[in-house]
XYZ file of C-alpha atoms in Angstrom:
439
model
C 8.907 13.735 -29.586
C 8.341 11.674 -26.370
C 6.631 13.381 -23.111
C 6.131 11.526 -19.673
C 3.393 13.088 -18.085
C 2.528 11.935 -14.691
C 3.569 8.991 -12.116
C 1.535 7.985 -9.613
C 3.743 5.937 -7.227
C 2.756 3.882 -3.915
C 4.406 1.712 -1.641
C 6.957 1.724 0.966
C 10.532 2.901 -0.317
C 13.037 0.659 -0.940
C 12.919 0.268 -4.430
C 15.981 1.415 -6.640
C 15.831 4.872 -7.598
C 13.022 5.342 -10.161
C 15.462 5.762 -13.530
C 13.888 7.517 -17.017
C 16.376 6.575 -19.903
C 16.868 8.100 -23.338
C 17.960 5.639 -25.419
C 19.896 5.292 -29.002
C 18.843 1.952 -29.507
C 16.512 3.560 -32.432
C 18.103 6.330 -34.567
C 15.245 8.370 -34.324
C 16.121 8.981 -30.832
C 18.790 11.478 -32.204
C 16.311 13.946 -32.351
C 17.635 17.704 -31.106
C 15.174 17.771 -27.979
C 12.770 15.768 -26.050
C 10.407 17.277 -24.028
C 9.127 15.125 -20.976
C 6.161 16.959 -19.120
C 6.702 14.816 -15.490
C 4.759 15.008 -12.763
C 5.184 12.426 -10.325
C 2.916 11.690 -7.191
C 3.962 9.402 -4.323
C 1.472 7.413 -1.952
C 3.284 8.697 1.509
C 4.704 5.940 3.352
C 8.095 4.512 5.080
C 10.536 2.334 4.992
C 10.101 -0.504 7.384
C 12.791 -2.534 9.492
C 12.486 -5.917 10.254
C 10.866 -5.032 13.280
C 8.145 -3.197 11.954
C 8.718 0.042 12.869
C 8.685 3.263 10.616
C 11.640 5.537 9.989
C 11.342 8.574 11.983
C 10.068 6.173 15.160
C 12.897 7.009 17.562
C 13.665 4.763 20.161
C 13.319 7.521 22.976
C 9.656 8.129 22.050
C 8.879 4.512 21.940
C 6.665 4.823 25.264
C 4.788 7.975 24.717
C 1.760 8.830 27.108
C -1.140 6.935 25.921
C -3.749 8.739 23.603
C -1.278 11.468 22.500
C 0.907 11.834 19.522
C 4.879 12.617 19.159
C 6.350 14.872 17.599
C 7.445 12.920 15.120
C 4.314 11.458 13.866
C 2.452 15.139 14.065
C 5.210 16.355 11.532
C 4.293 12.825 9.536
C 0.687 13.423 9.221
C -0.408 10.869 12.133
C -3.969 11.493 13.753
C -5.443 9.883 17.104
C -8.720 8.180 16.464
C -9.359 7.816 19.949
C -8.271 11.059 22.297
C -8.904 8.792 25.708
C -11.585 10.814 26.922
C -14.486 10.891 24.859
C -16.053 8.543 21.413
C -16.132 11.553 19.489
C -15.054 10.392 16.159
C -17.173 6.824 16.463
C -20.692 6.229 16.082
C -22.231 2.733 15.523
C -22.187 0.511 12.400
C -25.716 1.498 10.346
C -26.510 4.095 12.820
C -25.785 8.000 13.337
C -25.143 7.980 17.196
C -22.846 5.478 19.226
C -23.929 2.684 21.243
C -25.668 3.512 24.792
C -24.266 0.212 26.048
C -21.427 -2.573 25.118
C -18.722 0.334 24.877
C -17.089 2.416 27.763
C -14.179 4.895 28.058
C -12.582 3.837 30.691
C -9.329 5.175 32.938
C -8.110 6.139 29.253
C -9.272 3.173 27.141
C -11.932 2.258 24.766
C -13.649 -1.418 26.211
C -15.883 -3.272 24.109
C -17.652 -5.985 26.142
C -18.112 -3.388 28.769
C -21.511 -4.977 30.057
C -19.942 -8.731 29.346
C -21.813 -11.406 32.094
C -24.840 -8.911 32.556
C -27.796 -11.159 30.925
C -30.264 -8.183 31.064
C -27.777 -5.840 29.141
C -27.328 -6.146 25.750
C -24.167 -5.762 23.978
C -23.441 -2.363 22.049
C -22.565 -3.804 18.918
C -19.585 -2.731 16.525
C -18.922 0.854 15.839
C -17.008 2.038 13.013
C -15.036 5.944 12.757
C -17.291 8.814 11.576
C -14.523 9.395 8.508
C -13.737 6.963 5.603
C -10.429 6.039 4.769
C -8.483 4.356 1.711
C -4.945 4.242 2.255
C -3.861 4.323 5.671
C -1.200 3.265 8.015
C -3.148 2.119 11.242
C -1.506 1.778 15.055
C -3.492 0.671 17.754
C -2.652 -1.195 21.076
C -5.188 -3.781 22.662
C -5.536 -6.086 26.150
C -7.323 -8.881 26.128
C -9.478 -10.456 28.564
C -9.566 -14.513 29.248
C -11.723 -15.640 25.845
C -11.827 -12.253 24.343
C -12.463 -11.950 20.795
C -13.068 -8.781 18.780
C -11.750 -7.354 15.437
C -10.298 -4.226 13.478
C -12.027 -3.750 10.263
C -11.447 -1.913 7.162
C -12.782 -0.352 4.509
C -16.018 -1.199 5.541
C -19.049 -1.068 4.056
C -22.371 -0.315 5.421
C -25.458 -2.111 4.085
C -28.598 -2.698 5.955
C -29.123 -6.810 6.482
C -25.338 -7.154 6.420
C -22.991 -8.136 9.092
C -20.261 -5.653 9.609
C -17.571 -8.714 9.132
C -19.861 -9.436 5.897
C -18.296 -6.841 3.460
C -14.946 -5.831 5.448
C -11.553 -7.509 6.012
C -10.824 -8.004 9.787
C -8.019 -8.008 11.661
C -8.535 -10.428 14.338
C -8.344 -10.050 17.923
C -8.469 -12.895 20.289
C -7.857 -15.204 23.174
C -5.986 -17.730 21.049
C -4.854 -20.125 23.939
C -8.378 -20.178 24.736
C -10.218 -20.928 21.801
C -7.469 -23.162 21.214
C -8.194 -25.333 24.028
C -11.928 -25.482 23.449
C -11.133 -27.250 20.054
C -14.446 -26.748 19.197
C -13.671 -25.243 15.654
C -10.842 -25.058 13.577
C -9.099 -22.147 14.366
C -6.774 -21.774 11.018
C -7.090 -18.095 9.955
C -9.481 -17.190 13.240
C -6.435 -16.431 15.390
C -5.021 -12.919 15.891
C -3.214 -11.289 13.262
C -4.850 -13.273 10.824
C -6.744 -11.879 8.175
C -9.926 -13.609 9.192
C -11.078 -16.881 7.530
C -8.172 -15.960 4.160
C -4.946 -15.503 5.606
C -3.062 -16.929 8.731
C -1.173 -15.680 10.640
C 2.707 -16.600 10.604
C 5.120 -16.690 13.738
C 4.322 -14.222 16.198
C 4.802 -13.363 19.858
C 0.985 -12.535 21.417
C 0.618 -11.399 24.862
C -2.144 -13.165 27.329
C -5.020 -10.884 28.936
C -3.935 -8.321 31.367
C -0.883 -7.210 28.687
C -0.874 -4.816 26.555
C -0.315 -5.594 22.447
C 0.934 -3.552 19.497
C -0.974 -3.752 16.122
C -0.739 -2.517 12.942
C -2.588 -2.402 9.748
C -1.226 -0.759 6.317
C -2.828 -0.764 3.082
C -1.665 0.713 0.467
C -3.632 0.489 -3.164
C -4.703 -2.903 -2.326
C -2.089 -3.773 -0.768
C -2.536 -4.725 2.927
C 0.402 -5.793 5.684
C -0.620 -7.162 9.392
C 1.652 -6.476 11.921
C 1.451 -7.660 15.825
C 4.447 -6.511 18.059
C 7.033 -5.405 15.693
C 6.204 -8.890 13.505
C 4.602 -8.765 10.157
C 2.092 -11.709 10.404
C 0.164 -11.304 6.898
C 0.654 -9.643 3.943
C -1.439 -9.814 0.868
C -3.305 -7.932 -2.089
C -6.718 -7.371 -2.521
C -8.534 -8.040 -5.682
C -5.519 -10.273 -6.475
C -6.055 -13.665 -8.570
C -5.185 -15.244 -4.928
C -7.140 -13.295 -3.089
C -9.868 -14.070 -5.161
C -9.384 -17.967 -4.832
C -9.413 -17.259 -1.537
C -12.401 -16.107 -0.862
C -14.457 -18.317 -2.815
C -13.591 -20.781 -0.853
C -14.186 -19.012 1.797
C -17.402 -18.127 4.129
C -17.364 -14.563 2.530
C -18.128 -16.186 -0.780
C -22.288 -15.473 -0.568
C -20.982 -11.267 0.289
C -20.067 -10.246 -3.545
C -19.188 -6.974 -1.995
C -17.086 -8.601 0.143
C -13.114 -6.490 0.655
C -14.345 -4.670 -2.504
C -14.331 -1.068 -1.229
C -12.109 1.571 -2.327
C -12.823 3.110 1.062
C -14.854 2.916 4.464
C -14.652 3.801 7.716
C -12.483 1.193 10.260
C -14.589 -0.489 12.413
C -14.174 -2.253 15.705
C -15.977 -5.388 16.972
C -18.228 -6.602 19.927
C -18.426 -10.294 20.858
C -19.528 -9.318 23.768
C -16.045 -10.009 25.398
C -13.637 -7.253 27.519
C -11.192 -5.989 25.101
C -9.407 -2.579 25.624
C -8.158 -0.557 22.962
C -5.778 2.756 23.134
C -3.197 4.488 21.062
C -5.751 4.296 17.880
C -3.842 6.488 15.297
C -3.796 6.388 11.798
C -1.600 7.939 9.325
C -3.990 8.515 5.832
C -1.336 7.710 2.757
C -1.662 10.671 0.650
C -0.043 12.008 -2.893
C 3.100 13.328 -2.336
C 5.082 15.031 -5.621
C 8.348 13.907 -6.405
C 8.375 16.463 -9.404
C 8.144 19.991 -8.454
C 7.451 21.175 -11.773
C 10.004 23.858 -11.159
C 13.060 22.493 -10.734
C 15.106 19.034 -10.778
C 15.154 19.156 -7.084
C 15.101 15.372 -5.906
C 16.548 13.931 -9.367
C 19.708 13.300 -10.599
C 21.127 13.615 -14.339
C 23.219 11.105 -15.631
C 24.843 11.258 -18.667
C 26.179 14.428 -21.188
C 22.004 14.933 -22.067
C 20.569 18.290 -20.707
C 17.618 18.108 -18.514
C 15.648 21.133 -17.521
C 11.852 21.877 -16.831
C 10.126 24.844 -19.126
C 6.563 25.869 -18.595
C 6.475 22.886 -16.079
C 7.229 20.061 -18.485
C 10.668 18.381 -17.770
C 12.958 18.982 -21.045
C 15.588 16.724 -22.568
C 18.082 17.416 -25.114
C 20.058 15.217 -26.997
C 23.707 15.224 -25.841
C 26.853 15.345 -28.121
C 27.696 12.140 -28.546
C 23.858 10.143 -29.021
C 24.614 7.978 -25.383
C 22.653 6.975 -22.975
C 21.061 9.174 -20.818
C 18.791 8.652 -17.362
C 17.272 11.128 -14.886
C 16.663 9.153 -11.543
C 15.214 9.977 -8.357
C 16.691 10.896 -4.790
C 14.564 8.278 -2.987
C 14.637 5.139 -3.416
C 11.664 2.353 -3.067
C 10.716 -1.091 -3.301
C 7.022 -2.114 -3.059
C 4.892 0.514 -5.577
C 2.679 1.210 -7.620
C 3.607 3.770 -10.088
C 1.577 5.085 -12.908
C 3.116 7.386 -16.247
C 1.140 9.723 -18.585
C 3.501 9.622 -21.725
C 3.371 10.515 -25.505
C 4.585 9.026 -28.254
C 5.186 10.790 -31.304
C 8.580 9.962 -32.639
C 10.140 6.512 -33.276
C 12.247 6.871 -30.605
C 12.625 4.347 -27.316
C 12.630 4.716 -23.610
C 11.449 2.991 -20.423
C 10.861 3.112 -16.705
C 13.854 1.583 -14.650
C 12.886 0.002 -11.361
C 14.720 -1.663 -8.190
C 17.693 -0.509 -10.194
C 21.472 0.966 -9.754
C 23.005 3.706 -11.953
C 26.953 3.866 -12.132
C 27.577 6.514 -15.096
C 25.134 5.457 -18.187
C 24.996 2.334 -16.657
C 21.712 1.196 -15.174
C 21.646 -2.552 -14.051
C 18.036 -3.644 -13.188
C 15.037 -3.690 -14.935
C 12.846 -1.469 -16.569
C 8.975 -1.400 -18.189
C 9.124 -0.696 -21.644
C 8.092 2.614 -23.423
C 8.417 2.321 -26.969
C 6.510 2.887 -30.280
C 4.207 0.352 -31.605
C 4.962 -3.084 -31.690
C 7.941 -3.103 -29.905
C 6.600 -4.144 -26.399
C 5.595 -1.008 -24.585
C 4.996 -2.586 -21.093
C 7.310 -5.523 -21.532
C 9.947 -5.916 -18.930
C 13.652 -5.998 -19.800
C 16.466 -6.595 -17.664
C 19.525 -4.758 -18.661
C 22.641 -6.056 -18.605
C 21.564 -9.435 -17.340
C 19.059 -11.687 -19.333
C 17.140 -9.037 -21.379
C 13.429 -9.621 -22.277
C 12.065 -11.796 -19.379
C 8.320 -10.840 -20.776
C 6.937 -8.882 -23.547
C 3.144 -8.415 -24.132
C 1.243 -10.275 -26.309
C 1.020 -9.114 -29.626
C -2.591 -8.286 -29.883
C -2.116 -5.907 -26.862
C -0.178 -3.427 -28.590
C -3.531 -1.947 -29.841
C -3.777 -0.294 -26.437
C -0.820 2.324 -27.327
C -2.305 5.573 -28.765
C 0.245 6.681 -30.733
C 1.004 10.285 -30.707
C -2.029 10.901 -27.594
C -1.792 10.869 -23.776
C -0.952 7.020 -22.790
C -0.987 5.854 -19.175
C 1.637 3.551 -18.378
C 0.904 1.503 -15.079
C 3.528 -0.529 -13.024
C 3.063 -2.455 -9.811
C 6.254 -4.451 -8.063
C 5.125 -6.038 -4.851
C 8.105 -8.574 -3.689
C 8.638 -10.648 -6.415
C 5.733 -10.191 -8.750
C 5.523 -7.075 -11.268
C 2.230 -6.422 -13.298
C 2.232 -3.423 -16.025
C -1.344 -2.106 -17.425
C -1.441 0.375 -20.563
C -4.341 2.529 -20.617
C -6.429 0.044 -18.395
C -5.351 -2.922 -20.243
C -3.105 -5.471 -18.330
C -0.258 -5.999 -20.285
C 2.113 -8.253 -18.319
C 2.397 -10.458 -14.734
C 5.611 -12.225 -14.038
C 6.765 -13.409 -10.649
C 10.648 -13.363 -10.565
C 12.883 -14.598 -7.683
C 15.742 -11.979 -8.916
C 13.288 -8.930 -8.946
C 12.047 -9.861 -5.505
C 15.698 -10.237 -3.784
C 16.895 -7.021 -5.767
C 16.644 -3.874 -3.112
C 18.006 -0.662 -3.198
């Protein structure tokens, strides 16, 4: 008997539909019945156009009044951070209360530098929100001032003798022409957008001081996307082997804690320069169940096998005539992360099919191996195109419990996919054909 347990998926949809197959490349798949306890658990987030924007943005709510929330977003989960009135919500970085100075609410807007060119005033410092957040999809708007510079942070942590930029990735907010033109630094990765001092930002339209901006900031397990106007500007993934060159090399590497937080408040910076903030809202990216438990409601059967869920474990029976058989999802995704409890107590074969299309008992695609010992469980295969492109190494089979709980772990971001079974990595391949496949 095989069981799949529980998926964990996260990204932003627009992978193929997620595909389970039944397969009778072993005979000992012929057995009379499998039982597959599912459960499957979706980090909430959207599909996003070129332009950055969310499904369910509609183009008549584009201008909303500031401060205040559409429909739309209330139904998706959005919250304001910042309700254009009062800092309740905010307090300072290491302290309980928020700044008496350096900050103002102002005509609807939330200025940092607010005592800027006063010598006998000193500046507030950077606050952070009262709540802690992991996963989020962050919108904010900001104006600069003539040589403004501020910052969004995330996942910060606080730590007395530390920096708030110390520990916490920053979105960067600044005057670019400005600093620019002093050309007293270099300014590569210190310009807005940027991920500061890692990544750079790529082409992007920024409005001078007296304009208003559009910024966004989604991470998703690890996973973190920069957006400024409608333009993705930086996308990257924390704890990565490139990340970790990165900062190294970078001034972060004395900070060992640095962007190592599973969660933290967001924080925003003083410089001591006029910047104005509004529109602070942030969507928190949740579990979501694909698998009801129930029902097959958001899956589809393909193939003469009979699917069904008893006692909450999704059931399949071998069909008359020993094919093929897949149950796939409704939705469809691309970036994710998706995690499977299975069990493996028959000699039988299966796998996870991702970024994938389904015509009959056809799947075309790829898939992450599920198999029994020593034939590759968290290998990818490409079916119906080149087959294996990577199989574990050998000595990593001794991660598969067979006949016990396994946790299968699968993570596609653009053209790199990485499995892990039971904790232990089991594959990385970057693959031009995986990264142009959508769906």
């Amino acid at each position: 008997m095989n069981a799949i347990h529980t998926i964990h998926t996260d990204g932003s949809p627009t992978l193929r539909p997620t595909a389970f197959r039944r397969s009778r490349r072993s005979p000992a798949m012929a057995f009379a019945r499998a039982f597959v306890a599912l459960a499957v658990v979706a980090l909430a987030s959207a599909c996003y156009g070129d332009n950055g924007a969310r499904s369910g943005d509609s183009a008549d709510a584009a201008d909303p009044p500031p401060n205040t929330l559409t429909e739309a977003e209330r139904d998706a989960g959005w919250r304001l951070l910042f309700d254009g009135e009062t800092t309740d919500g905010w307090r300072g970085y290491n302290r309980e209360a928020f700044p008496d100075t350096g900050w103002a609410v102002v005509d609807g807007m939330l200025v940092v530098g607010a005592t800027a060119g006063d010598p006998d005033v000193a500046i507030g410092g950077d606050i952070v929100t009262t709540e802690s957040f992991s996963d989020f999809d962050l919108k904010f708007d900001f104006m600069l001032s003539e040589v403004a510079n501020s910052g969004v942070l995330y996942r910060v942590i606080e730590a007395d003798g530390f920096a708030i930029w110390n520990n916490a990735p920053e979105y960067q907010v600044l005057d670019d022409p400005a600093y620019l033109e002093m050309g007293t630094m270099d300014m590569n990765t210190h310009l807005t957008g940027d991920n500061y001092d890692l990544h750079a930002a790529g082409e992007k339209t920024l409005h001078g001081p007296g304009e208003w901006n559009s910024a966004r900031i989604r991470i998703a397990n690890n996973h973190v996307e920069h957006w400024l106007n409608g333009v993705k500007t930086v996308e990257y993934v924390l704890g990565s082997p490139e990340w970790e060159a990165l900062v190294a090399a970078s001034k972060f590497e004395p900070f060992p804690q640095y962007g190592r937080a599973a969660s933290g408040p967001i924080g925003l910076q003083d410089h001591g320069r006029n910047v104005f903030y509004r529109n602070i809202k942030v969507l928190p990216l949740g579990p979501v169940s694909l698998f009801n438990g129930e029902n097959l409601d958001g899956w589809q059967v393909h193939g003469t096998e009979r699917w069904y869920v008893e006692g909450g474990e999704l059931v399949c029976e071998s069909g008359p005539d020993a094919q093929y058989g897949y149950l796939k999802t409704d939705r469809t995704f691309r970036d994710f992360d998706l995690s499977v409890d299975f069990k493996q107590e028959s000699d039988g074969n299966s796998g996870i099919f991702f970024r994938s299309s389904v015509e009959g008992t056809t799947v075309s695609g790829w898939q992450a191996e599920v198999a029994p010992p020593g034939l590759f469980s968290g290998g990818i295969y490409e079916s119906y195109g080149r087959g294996w492109l990577v199989q574990p190494d050998p000595e990593l089979d001794a991660a598969l419990r067979m006949g016990d709980w396994n946790t299968l772990r699968v993570r596609a971001v653009g053209d790199r996919v990485t499995t892990w079974l039971n904790g232990t990595r089991m594959v990385d391949i970057t693959d031009e054909q995986i990264g142009a496949a959508d769906g």
